Amino acid sequence: MGGHIMSRTLTAAAVCLSFGPAMAGAQSSGAVARPTVDGSIYGHIVQVGWVVKDLDPVVDYWQKLGLKDIQRDGVRDFPNVNYRGKIINLKMKMAFGDIGGVQIEWIQPVGPKSVYDEFLAKHGDGVHHLAYQMPSPAVMDQQIQYFKQRGVKVVQSGTWKGQKGEGRFAYLDTAPEGGGITIELIYHPDWPLGGEQPHANEYPFNKIGHYAFVVSDVHKVGDYWQRLGFGGRQIDRNVSLDRVYRGQPGKFEMYLGWNRAGDTPWEWVQSLAGPNIYEECLRAHGEGFHHLGLEVADMDAAIAHFKALGVSVSQSGGWDSNGHKGRFAYLDTDGHGGVTIELIWNQPRAK
């Protein structure tokens, strides 16, 4: 939404995850189309918009896991919001955190009905949108027209008063065909381009390694984003090593669609064989955001750290391909806001 009015100095430069679980038993689908959207605008996500039914227990939980310096703004008013052509005076309970310079925005809708209520009714708690920052209102208008020409309308938009001027936001209707995720365009006068300064969280909440989504057809979803200009996806068939699902030997296989055009990769997951947590997500939430990937230096120590906090591992495995080895482990956090954390360990390469 972008209603946070705190102004900070930007010192963020996210690093692309070069390797990950997609490397295990991978079979690439071929050449990948290059993006045609403006990389200076769409190269970095500035905000993860997280919608929940009950904000305080969700924020309490993630604060306990290591997200610090969270600002709780209480209920805020956003008058004159355009929701599907109707003007509403929107009320939301909001809180703000940060992972590596990417703002985490929690939203609990208070009323009247808006896109957030639609999302909760269809998906339940979870990440509703990913936001890109516009350098000016004029560029924002240009980008809205760009997507309109490609058949993507704005479903909700509005403004707020910042310290340095009026901020604007617009949600694009990308979720129906784009695998359940909405794109937000935001002009934030109080932010430098790129977002906010990173906060001091507890390890490993220091940088987002990748954003991941669960879908029914990764090829279809990938084609949609390519048509919008975000480039193609390298689609791999993944058969992980040492597979474990809910404490038992795992048989899961999946297509993984990777887009590494920006500074932080997007991963689209389509289950091919289960049981697995991706199928669980589809049953509980439908298509949409599934997990945030975080890199760790010591997987066993990281798992032990979260186990001490009461968080178990739902699914794990590893890879050994083309000289690259590593491990992954999903933390069972979905019940606290609809978002899973994936821990990633890449074996250091010999110099």
GROMACS .gro file of C-alpha atoms in nm:
model
  351
    1MET     CA    1   0.000   0.000   0.000
    2GLY     CA    2   0.288   0.231   0.073
    3GLY     CA    3   0.128   0.430   0.353
    4HIS     CA    4   0.434   0.424   0.577
    5ILE     CA    5   0.555   0.782   0.611
    6MET     CA    6   0.890   0.726   0.781
    7SER     CA    7   1.177   0.863   0.569
    8ARG     CA    8   1.512   0.683   0.564
    9THR     CA    9   1.827   0.689   0.354
   10LEU     CA   10   1.870   0.400   0.111
   11THR     CA   11   2.180   0.182   0.127
   12ALA     CA   12   2.040  -0.138  -0.025
   13ALA     CA   13   2.173  -0.347  -0.311
   14ALA     CA   14   2.019  -0.693  -0.316
   15VAL     CA   15   2.228  -0.978  -0.457
   16CYS     CA   16   2.083  -1.237  -0.697
   17LEU     CA   17   2.074  -1.599  -0.582
   18SER     CA   18   2.274  -1.777  -0.850
   19PHE     CA   19   2.202  -2.129  -0.734
   20GLY     CA   20   1.939  -2.306  -0.529
   21PRO     CA   21   1.713  -2.610  -0.520
   22ALA     CA   22   1.639  -2.569  -0.890
   23MET     CA   23   1.984  -2.707  -0.964
   24ALA     CA   24   1.906  -3.054  -0.829
   25GLY     CA   25   1.827  -3.297  -1.110
   26ALA     CA   26   1.737  -2.998  -1.325
   27GLN     CA   27   1.639  -3.017  -1.689
   28SER     CA   28   1.614  -2.672  -1.844
   29SER     CA   29   1.341  -2.589  -2.094
   30GLY     CA   30   1.574  -2.382  -2.317
   31ALA     CA   31   1.644  -2.017  -2.396
   32VAL     CA   32   1.487  -1.746  -2.181
   33ALA     CA   33   1.335  -1.430  -2.329
   34ARG     CA   34   1.481  -1.103  -2.205
   35PRO     CA   35   1.261  -0.850  -2.021
   36THR     CA   36   1.126  -0.553  -2.212
   37VAL     CA   37   1.003  -0.352  -1.911
   38ASP     CA   38   1.229  -0.079  -1.774
   39GLY     CA   39   1.488  -0.250  -1.556
   40SER     CA   40   1.553   0.068  -1.358
   41ILE     CA   41   1.193   0.049  -1.236
   42TYR     CA   42   1.124  -0.325  -1.224
   43GLY     CA   43   1.464  -0.450  -1.110
   44HIS     CA   44   1.395  -0.422  -0.738
   45ILE     CA   45   1.089  -0.494  -0.523
   46VAL     CA   46   1.054  -0.229  -0.254
   47GLN     CA   47   0.764  -0.375  -0.058
   48VAL     CA   48   0.596  -0.704   0.030
   49GLY     CA   49   0.227  -0.644   0.107
   50TRP     CA   50   0.102  -0.900   0.360
   51VAL     CA   51  -0.274  -0.912   0.431
   52VAL     CA   52  -0.407  -1.085   0.744
   53LYS     CA   53  -0.734  -1.118   0.932
   54ASP     CA   54  -0.581  -1.043   1.274
   55LEU     CA   55  -0.262  -0.837   1.261
   56ASP     CA   56  -0.130  -0.835   1.617
   57PRO     CA   57  -0.075  -1.211   1.676
   58VAL     CA   58   0.084  -1.246   1.332
   59VAL     CA   59   0.324  -0.958   1.391
   60ASP     CA   60   0.398  -1.086   1.743
   61TYR     CA   61   0.496  -1.424   1.600
   62TRP     CA   62   0.731  -1.289   1.333
   63GLN     CA   63   0.884  -1.048   1.579
   64LYS     CA   64   0.962  -1.346   1.800
   65LEU     CA   65   1.132  -1.519   1.506
   66GLY     CA   66   1.367  -1.228   1.447
   67LEU     CA   67   1.200  -0.938   1.262
   68LYS     CA   68   1.285  -0.641   1.480
   69ASP     CA   69   1.213  -0.266   1.475
   70ILE     CA   70   0.851  -0.322   1.370
   71GLN     CA   71   0.637  -0.010   1.371
   72ARG     CA   72   0.268  -0.060   1.451
   73ASP     CA   73   0.059   0.227   1.318
   74GLY     CA   74  -0.280   0.116   1.447
   75VAL     CA   75  -0.587   0.193   1.236
   76ARG     CA   76  -0.530   0.448   0.961
   77ASP     CA   77  -0.774   0.626   0.728
   78PHE     CA   78  -0.730   0.644   0.352
   79PRO     CA   79  -1.008   0.862   0.211
   80ASN     CA   80  -1.107   0.868  -0.154
   81VAL     CA   81  -0.973   0.526  -0.248
   82ASN     CA   82  -1.095   0.401  -0.585
   83TYR     CA   83  -1.200   0.037  -0.544
   84ARG     CA   84  -1.319  -0.111  -0.874
   85GLY     CA   85  -1.464   0.224  -0.982
   86LYS     CA   86  -1.628   0.305  -0.647
   87ILE     CA   87  -1.490   0.572  -0.411
   88ILE     CA   88  -1.453   0.447  -0.054
   89ASN     CA   89  -1.303   0.580   0.269
   90LEU     CA   90  -1.076   0.290   0.357
   91LYS     CA   91  -0.967   0.198   0.709
   92MET     CA   92  -0.679  -0.040   0.775
   93LYS     CA   93  -0.479  -0.156   1.073
   94MET     CA   94  -0.114  -0.148   0.966
   95ALA     CA   95   0.236  -0.243   1.077
   96PHE     CA   96   0.574  -0.214   0.904
   97GLY     CA   97   0.897  -0.410   0.920
   98ASP     CA   98   1.188  -0.468   0.688
   99ILE     CA   99   1.411  -0.743   0.548
  100GLY     CA  100   1.726  -0.616   0.381
  101GLY     CA  101   1.575  -0.286   0.266
  102VAL     CA  102   1.249  -0.441   0.144
  103GLN     CA  103   0.958  -0.311   0.348
  104ILE     CA  104   0.724  -0.571   0.497
  105GLU     CA  105   0.377  -0.415   0.520
  106TRP     CA  106   0.111  -0.592   0.724
  107ILE     CA  107  -0.250  -0.495   0.652
  108GLN     CA  108  -0.564  -0.588   0.843
  109PRO     CA  109  -0.865  -0.447   0.660
  110VAL     CA  110  -1.118  -0.274   0.883
  111GLY     CA  111  -1.370  -0.157   0.624
  112PRO     CA  112  -1.543  -0.104   0.393
  113LYS     CA  113  -1.492  -0.393   0.148
  114SER     CA  114  -1.179  -0.364  -0.067
  115VAL     CA  115  -0.928  -0.579  -0.256
  116TYR     CA  116  -0.792  -0.696   0.080
  117ASP     CA  117  -1.125  -0.851   0.177
  118GLU     CA  118  -1.145  -1.017  -0.165
  119PHE     CA  119  -0.800  -1.163  -0.110
  120LEU     CA  120  -0.877  -1.293   0.239
  121ALA     CA  121  -1.202  -1.454   0.121
  122LYS     CA  122  -1.026  -1.633  -0.166
  123HIS     CA  123  -0.678  -1.696  -0.030
  124GLY     CA  124  -0.674  -1.647   0.346
  125ASP     CA  125  -0.381  -1.478   0.519
  126GLY     CA  126  -0.077  -1.424   0.300
  127VAL     CA  127   0.119  -1.196   0.070
  128HIS     CA  128  -0.121  -1.001  -0.150
  129HIS     CA  129   0.118  -0.783  -0.350
  130LEU     CA  130   0.475  -0.701  -0.442
  131ALA     CA  131   0.549  -0.333  -0.505
  132TYR     CA  132   0.772  -0.145  -0.746
  133GLN     CA  133   0.862   0.218  -0.685
  134MET     CA  134   0.792   0.480  -0.950
  135PRO     CA  135   1.039   0.771  -0.980
  136SER     CA  136   0.762   1.030  -1.034
  137PRO     CA  137   0.383   1.060  -1.067
  138ALA     CA  138   0.426   1.114  -1.442
  139VAL     CA  139   0.617   0.788  -1.482
  140MET     CA  140   0.355   0.613  -1.272
  141ASP     CA  141   0.083   0.734  -1.509
  142GLN     CA  142   0.290   0.611  -1.804
  143GLN     CA  143   0.330   0.269  -1.647
  144ILE     CA  144  -0.041   0.241  -1.573
  145GLN     CA  145  -0.107   0.310  -1.940
  146TYR     CA  146   0.155   0.054  -2.041
  147PHE     CA  147  -0.026  -0.220  -1.852
  148LYS     CA  148  -0.369  -0.098  -1.962
  149GLN     CA  149  -0.261  -0.142  -2.324
  150ARG     CA  150  -0.179  -0.503  -2.236
  151GLY     CA  151  -0.519  -0.569  -2.085
  152VAL     CA  152  -0.426  -0.516  -1.719
  153LYS     CA  153  -0.649  -0.272  -1.534
  154VAL     CA  154  -0.610  -0.102  -1.197
  155VAL     CA  155  -0.840  -0.260  -0.936
  156GLN     CA  156  -0.768  -0.022  -0.648
  157SER     CA  157  -0.581   0.306  -0.620
  158GLY     CA  158  -0.543   0.601  -0.388
  159THR     CA  159  -0.319   0.856  -0.224
  160TRP     CA  160  -0.180   0.948   0.116
  161LYS     CA  161  -0.003   1.249   0.263
  162GLY     CA  162   0.370   1.203   0.307
  163GLN     CA  163   0.619   1.431   0.475
  164LYS     CA  164   0.746   1.554   0.136
  165GLY     CA  165   0.427   1.546  -0.066
  166GLU     CA  166   0.146   1.323  -0.181
  167GLY     CA  167   0.209   0.952  -0.222
  168ARG     CA  168   0.021   0.734  -0.469
  169PHE     CA  169  -0.048   0.364  -0.508
  170ALA     CA  170  -0.220   0.147  -0.771
  171TYR     CA  171  -0.283  -0.226  -0.766
  172LEU     CA  172  -0.270  -0.398  -1.104
  173ASP     CA  173  -0.509  -0.687  -1.173
  174THR     CA  174  -0.232  -0.942  -1.234
  175ALA     CA  175  -0.342  -1.208  -0.983
  176PRO     CA  176  -0.605  -1.394  -1.193
  177GLU     CA  177  -0.360  -1.491  -1.470
  178GLY     CA  178  -0.030  -1.428  -1.296
  179GLY     CA  179  -0.038  -1.705  -1.040
  180GLY     CA  180  -0.222  -1.523  -0.764
  181ILE     CA  181   0.013  -1.229  -0.706
  182THR     CA  182  -0.082  -0.863  -0.746
  183ILE     CA  183   0.169  -0.601  -0.861
  184GLU     CA  184   0.156  -0.261  -0.691
  185LEU     CA  185   0.291   0.054  -0.849
  186ILE     CA  186   0.385   0.306  -0.584
  187TYR     CA  187   0.512   0.663  -0.578
  188HIS     CA  188   0.653   0.733  -0.231
  189PRO     CA  189   0.781   1.091  -0.196
  190ASP     CA  190   0.955   1.018   0.135
  191TRP     CA  191   1.164   0.730   0.003
  192PRO     CA  192   1.478   0.752  -0.205
  193LEU     CA  193   1.456   0.536  -0.515
  194GLY     CA  194   1.486   0.172  -0.419
  195GLY     CA  195   1.308   0.176  -0.083
  196GLU     CA  196   1.424   0.209   0.274
  197GLN     CA  197   1.744   0.155   0.467
  198PRO     CA  198   1.771  -0.205   0.599
  199HIS     CA  199   1.670  -0.261   0.960
  200ALA     CA  200   1.873  -0.455   1.216
  201ASN     CA  201   1.693  -0.791   1.230
  202GLU     CA  202   1.813  -1.111   1.386
  203TYR     CA  203   1.994  -1.353   1.156
  204PRO     CA  204   1.893  -1.482   0.900
  205PHE     CA  205   1.633  -1.208   0.835
  206ASN     CA  206   1.898  -0.981   0.684
  207LYS     CA  207   1.825  -1.026   0.312
  208ILE     CA  208   1.561  -1.187   0.093
  209GLY     CA  209   1.720  -1.445  -0.136
  210HIS     CA  210   1.415  -1.514  -0.352
  211TYR     CA  211   1.037  -1.477  -0.373
  212ALA     CA  212   0.842  -1.798  -0.442
  213PHE     CA  213   0.490  -1.877  -0.559
  214VAL     CA  214   0.290  -2.198  -0.596
  215VAL     CA  215   0.093  -2.240  -0.919
  216SER     CA  216  -0.100  -2.508  -1.107
  217ASP     CA  217   0.070  -2.452  -1.444
  218VAL     CA  218   0.414  -2.289  -1.438
  219HIS     CA  219   0.433  -2.268  -1.818
  220LYS     CA  220   0.102  -2.082  -1.845
  221VAL     CA  221   0.191  -1.839  -1.567
  222GLY     CA  222   0.537  -1.783  -1.712
  223ASP     CA  223   0.388  -1.704  -2.052
  224TYR     CA  224   0.161  -1.442  -1.892
  225TRP     CA  225   0.448  -1.254  -1.726
  226GLN     CA  226   0.650  -1.274  -2.044
  227ARG     CA  227   0.362  -1.113  -2.238
  228LEU     CA  228   0.366  -0.828  -1.985
  229GLY     CA  229   0.735  -0.773  -2.052
  230PHE     CA  230   0.896  -0.930  -1.744
  231GLY     CA  231   1.098  -1.179  -1.948
  232GLY     CA  232   1.083  -1.554  -1.971
  233ARG     CA  233   1.141  -1.817  -1.706
  234GLN     CA  234   1.396  -2.094  -1.700
  235ILE     CA  235   1.177  -2.394  -1.619
  236ASP     CA  236   1.348  -2.696  -1.462
  237ARG     CA  237   1.219  -3.035  -1.358
  238ASN     CA  238   1.343  -3.081  -1.004
  239VAL     CA  239   1.412  -3.408  -0.824
  240SER     CA  240   1.582  -3.316  -0.499
  241LEU     CA  241   1.827  -3.527  -0.301
  242ASP     CA  242   1.765  -3.653   0.053
  243ARG     CA  243   1.396  -3.563   0.034
  244VAL     CA  244   1.203  -3.542   0.362
  245TYR     CA  245   0.836  -3.446   0.394
  246ARG     CA  246   0.677  -3.403   0.737
  247GLY     CA  247   0.941  -3.624   0.899
  248GLN     CA  248   0.909  -3.909   0.646
  249PRO     CA  249   1.104  -3.997   0.329
  250GLY     CA  250   0.976  -3.772   0.053
  251LYS     CA  251   0.883  -3.849  -0.307
  252PHE     CA  252   0.811  -3.494  -0.418
  253GLU     CA  253   0.902  -3.364  -0.762
  254MET     CA  254   0.822  -3.028  -0.916
  255TYR     CA  255   0.869  -2.785  -1.200
  256LEU     CA  256   1.059  -2.477  -1.089
  257GLY     CA  257   1.032  -2.166  -1.302
  258TRP     CA  258   1.303  -1.910  -1.232
  259ASN     CA  259   1.318  -1.545  -1.336
  260ARG     CA  260   1.652  -1.384  -1.249
  261ALA     CA  261   1.608  -1.060  -1.442
  262GLY     CA  262   1.588  -0.844  -1.127
  263ASP     CA  263   1.818  -0.825  -0.828
  264THR     CA  264   1.620  -1.092  -0.642
  265PRO     CA  265   1.491  -1.403  -0.825
  266TRP     CA  266   1.129  -1.508  -0.856
  267GLU     CA  267   1.054  -1.880  -0.829
  268TRP     CA  268   0.733  -2.045  -0.950
  269VAL     CA  269   0.664  -2.398  -0.820
  270GLN     CA  270   0.432  -2.654  -0.980
  271SER     CA  271   0.399  -2.988  -0.801
  272LEU     CA  272   0.454  -3.293  -1.020
  273ALA     CA  273   0.457  -3.562  -0.751
  274GLY     CA  274   0.358  -3.550  -0.387
  275PRO     CA  275   0.275  -3.533  -0.113
  276ASN     CA  276   0.450  -3.201  -0.054
  277ILE     CA  277   0.394  -2.859   0.100
  278TYR     CA  278   0.316  -2.705  -0.239
  279GLU     CA  279   0.005  -2.920  -0.272
  280GLU     CA  280  -0.086  -2.825   0.084
  281CYS     CA  281  -0.059  -2.459  -0.011
  282LEU     CA  282  -0.280  -2.500  -0.318
  283ARG     CA  283  -0.548  -2.674  -0.112
  284ALA     CA  284  -0.539  -2.417   0.168
  285HIS     CA  285  -0.483  -2.096  -0.027
  286GLY     CA  286  -0.499  -2.153  -0.402
  287GLU     CA  287  -0.231  -2.013  -0.630
  288GLY     CA  288  -0.015  -1.740  -0.489
  289PHE     CA  289   0.277  -1.646  -0.272
  290HIS     CA  290   0.428  -1.937  -0.082
  291HIS     CA  291   0.766  -1.855   0.071
  292LEU     CA  292   1.052  -1.616   0.125
  293GLY     CA  293   1.396  -1.767   0.068
  294LEU     CA  294   1.669  -1.677   0.318
  295GLU     CA  295   2.032  -1.784   0.285
  296VAL     CA  296   2.212  -1.931   0.586
  297ALA     CA  297   2.578  -2.008   0.649
  298ASP     CA  298   2.513  -2.322   0.858
  299MET     CA  299   2.192  -2.515   0.788
  300ASP     CA  300   2.205  -2.739   1.096
  301ALA     CA  301   2.264  -2.442   1.325
  302ALA     CA  302   1.981  -2.247   1.161
  303ILE     CA  303   1.737  -2.537   1.198
  304ALA     CA  304   1.837  -2.579   1.563
  305HIS     CA  305   1.789  -2.205   1.621
  306PHE     CA  306   1.432  -2.211   1.492
  307LYS     CA  307   1.354  -2.541   1.663
  308ALA     CA  308   1.442  -2.370   1.992
  309LEU     CA  309   1.181  -2.108   1.901
  310GLY     CA  310   0.920  -2.379   1.846
  311VAL     CA  311   0.940  -2.389   1.466
  312SER     CA  312   0.973  -2.727   1.294
  313VAL     CA  313   1.088  -2.817   0.941
  314SER     CA  314   0.802  -2.923   0.712
  315GLN     CA  315   1.005  -3.029   0.408
  316SER     CA  316   1.374  -3.050   0.320
  317GLY     CA  317   1.623  -3.180   0.069
  318GLY     CA  318   1.936  -3.096  -0.123
  319TRP     CA  319   2.103  -3.076  -0.463
  320ASP     CA  320   2.432  -3.170  -0.629
  321SER     CA  321   2.449  -3.060  -0.990
  322ASN     CA  322   2.708  -2.909  -1.224
  323GLY     CA  323   2.954  -2.862  -0.942
  324HIS     CA  324   2.706  -2.691  -0.711
  325LYS     CA  325   2.587  -2.846  -0.386
  326GLY     CA  326   2.342  -2.725  -0.127
  327ARG     CA  327   2.050  -2.788   0.104
  328PHE     CA  328   1.706  -2.640   0.162
  329ALA     CA  329   1.463  -2.659   0.453
  330TYR     CA  330   1.113  -2.513   0.479
  331LEU     CA  331   1.005  -2.380   0.817
  332ASP     CA  332   0.648  -2.463   0.916
  333THR     CA  333   0.531  -2.104   0.962
  334ASP     CA  334   0.229  -2.096   0.729
  335GLY     CA  335  -0.015  -2.109   1.021
  336HIS     CA  336   0.104  -1.766   1.136
  337GLY     CA  337   0.005  -1.537   0.850
  338GLY     CA  338   0.015  -1.771   0.551
  339VAL     CA  339   0.385  -1.735   0.465
  340THR     CA  340   0.654  -2.006   0.476
  341ILE     CA  341   1.026  -1.945   0.516
  342GLU     CA  342   1.276  -2.147   0.313
  343LEU     CA  343   1.631  -2.170   0.445
  344ILE     CA  344   1.894  -2.210   0.171
  345TRP     CA  345   2.253  -2.325   0.215
  346ASN     CA  346   2.494  -2.316  -0.079
  347GLN     CA  347   2.820  -2.503  -0.035
  348PRO     CA  348   3.103  -2.253  -0.085
  349ARG     CA  349   3.278  -2.307  -0.415
  350ALA     CA  350   3.648  -2.381  -0.420
  351LYS     CA  351   3.854  -2.078  -0.517
   0.00000   0.00000   0.00000
